[in-house]
């Protein structure tokens, strides 16, 4: 435990040499898990203060890793974050609040779309451009209308690719990356880490279901799950 490693049982140590498949989370595992805000992109005529006020009011109710740097940034700007009503967080996806009668939602692009927001063509182009560069994106909507993006950078750990290659040289046949990010970002990060297989846009529950299904379809394989325990604790628990 002094080295940050917890061993579930003695049996686990015996299985290590037989591991053929590694399934890994992205944020905080392959990457540092400390998202840095690169920029804010506002849509429409909303002022910066309004934008950040709405954003802060929602994100202060979230436990997602990207929420903390957002709230800290807004407070440093001297903007007071108002109290909201009816906060509801969907872990790994986003958060909804009501602020003075206005419905505000912050989260993954697909989460915001599923709540009924429609992104115009120029917005989709912005999303595609940032995604191709490897940035992670959070969107914000006001009364189901997108009002902007928060662009994050979470760098790949320098040791990630060498560790993946080392395990392959020792007999590992497959690495699979699971992430809540979109497919464009997921593809770039996986490629940079030397991982050929990935599943994108997954919620914590969907990650768990993926591992359950994979184990059922491959009963004779020893599977190792790698994660930081924030949103993937259940998935970690059922791996070999």
mmCIF file with all atom_site columns, N, CA, C and O in Angstrom, residues 24 52 85 93 116 132 134 192 204:
data_model
loop_
_atom_site.group_PDB
_atom_site.id
_atom_site.type_symbol
_atom_site.label_atom_id
_atom_site.label_alt_id
_atom_site.label_comp_id
_atom_site.label_asym_id
_atom_site.label_entity_id
_atom_site.label_seq_id
_atom_site.pdbx_PDB_ins_code
_atom_site.Cartn_x
_atom_site.Cartn_y
_atom_site.Cartn_z
_atom_site.occupancy
_atom_site.B_iso_or_equiv
_atom_site.pdbx_formal_charge
_atom_site.auth_seq_id
_atom_site.auth_comp_id
_atom_site.auth_asym_id
_atom_site.auth_atom_id
_atom_site.pdbx_PDB_model_num
ATOM 1  N N  . UNK A 1 24  ? -8.258  -0.879 -19.652 1.00 0.00 ? 24  UNK A N  1
ATOM 2  C CA . UNK A 1 24  ? -7.862  0.298  -18.888 1.00 0.00 ? 24  UNK A CA 1
ATOM 3  C C  . UNK A 1 24  ? -8.807  1.466  -19.076 1.00 0.00 ? 24  UNK A C  1
ATOM 4  O O  . UNK A 1 24  ? -9.375  1.674  -20.144 1.00 0.00 ? 24  UNK A O  1
ATOM 5  N N  . UNK A 1 52  ? -19.935 32.078 -17.225 1.00 0.00 ? 52  UNK A N  1
ATOM 6  C CA . UNK A 1 52  ? -19.198 31.484 -16.115 1.00 0.00 ? 52  UNK A CA 1
ATOM 7  C C  . UNK A 1 52  ? -20.086 31.307 -14.875 1.00 0.00 ? 52  UNK A C  1
ATOM 8  O O  . UNK A 1 52  ? -19.891 30.362 -14.107 1.00 0.00 ? 52  UNK A O  1
ATOM 9  N N  . UNK A 1 85  ? -31.177 25.050 -7.609  1.00 0.00 ? 85  UNK A N  1
ATOM 10 C CA . UNK A 1 85  ? -32.227 24.151 -7.149  1.00 0.00 ? 85  UNK A CA 1
ATOM 11 C C  . UNK A 1 85  ? -32.179 22.844 -7.936  1.00 0.00 ? 85  UNK A C  1
ATOM 12 O O  . UNK A 1 85  ? -31.742 22.802 -9.076  1.00 0.00 ? 85  UNK A O  1
ATOM 13 N N  . UNK A 1 93  ? -21.366 11.509 -16.754 1.00 0.00 ? 93  UNK A N  1
ATOM 14 C CA . UNK A 1 93  ? -22.061 12.097 -17.906 1.00 0.00 ? 93  UNK A CA 1
ATOM 15 C C  . UNK A 1 93  ? -22.228 13.608 -17.788 1.00 0.00 ? 93  UNK A C  1
ATOM 16 O O  . UNK A 1 93  ? -21.818 14.355 -18.674 1.00 0.00 ? 93  UNK A O  1
ATOM 17 N N  . UNK A 1 116 ? -31.954 16.991 -25.140 1.00 0.00 ? 116 UNK A N  1
ATOM 18 C CA . UNK A 1 116 ? -32.790 17.727 -26.092 1.00 0.00 ? 116 UNK A CA 1
ATOM 19 C C  . UNK A 1 116 ? -32.146 18.915 -26.762 1.00 0.00 ? 116 UNK A C  1
ATOM 20 O O  . UNK A 1 116 ? -32.775 19.580 -27.599 1.00 0.00 ? 116 UNK A O  1
ATOM 21 N N  . UNK A 1 132 ? -10.308 16.380 -32.775 1.00 0.00 ? 132 UNK A N  1
ATOM 22 C CA . UNK A 1 132 ? -9.222  15.855 -33.602 1.00 0.00 ? 132 UNK A CA 1
ATOM 23 C C  . UNK A 1 132 ? -7.858  16.225 -33.042 1.00 0.00 ? 132 UNK A C  1
ATOM 24 O O  . UNK A 1 132 ? -6.860  15.544 -33.304 1.00 0.00 ? 132 UNK A O  1
ATOM 25 N N  . UNK A 1 134 ? -7.262  16.189 -29.908 1.00 0.00 ? 134 UNK A N  1
ATOM 26 C CA . UNK A 1 134 ? -7.090  15.418 -28.683 1.00 0.00 ? 134 UNK A CA 1
ATOM 27 C C  . UNK A 1 134 ? -7.616  16.084 -27.426 1.00 0.00 ? 134 UNK A C  1
ATOM 28 O O  . UNK A 1 134 ? -7.373  15.594 -26.322 1.00 0.00 ? 134 UNK A O  1
ATOM 29 N N  . UNK A 1 192 ? -1.824  7.041  -29.387 1.00 0.00 ? 192 UNK A N  1
ATOM 30 C CA . UNK A 1 192 ? -0.608  7.571  -28.750 1.00 0.00 ? 192 UNK A CA 1
ATOM 31 C C  . UNK A 1 192 ? -0.083  6.626  -27.667 1.00 0.00 ? 192 UNK A C  1
ATOM 32 O O  . UNK A 1 192 ? 1.118   6.607  -27.388 1.00 0.00 ? 192 UNK A O  1
ATOM 33 N N  . UNK A 1 204 ? -19.917 5.045  -16.388 1.00 0.00 ? 204 UNK A N  1
ATOM 34 C CA . UNK A 1 204 ? -19.354 4.043  -15.472 1.00 0.00 ? 204 UNK A CA 1
ATOM 35 C C  . UNK A 1 204 ? -20.126 2.729  -15.506 1.00 0.00 ? 204 UNK A C  1
ATOM 36 O O  . UNK A 1 204 ? -19.536 1.644  -15.443 1.00 0.00 ? 204 UNK A O  1
#
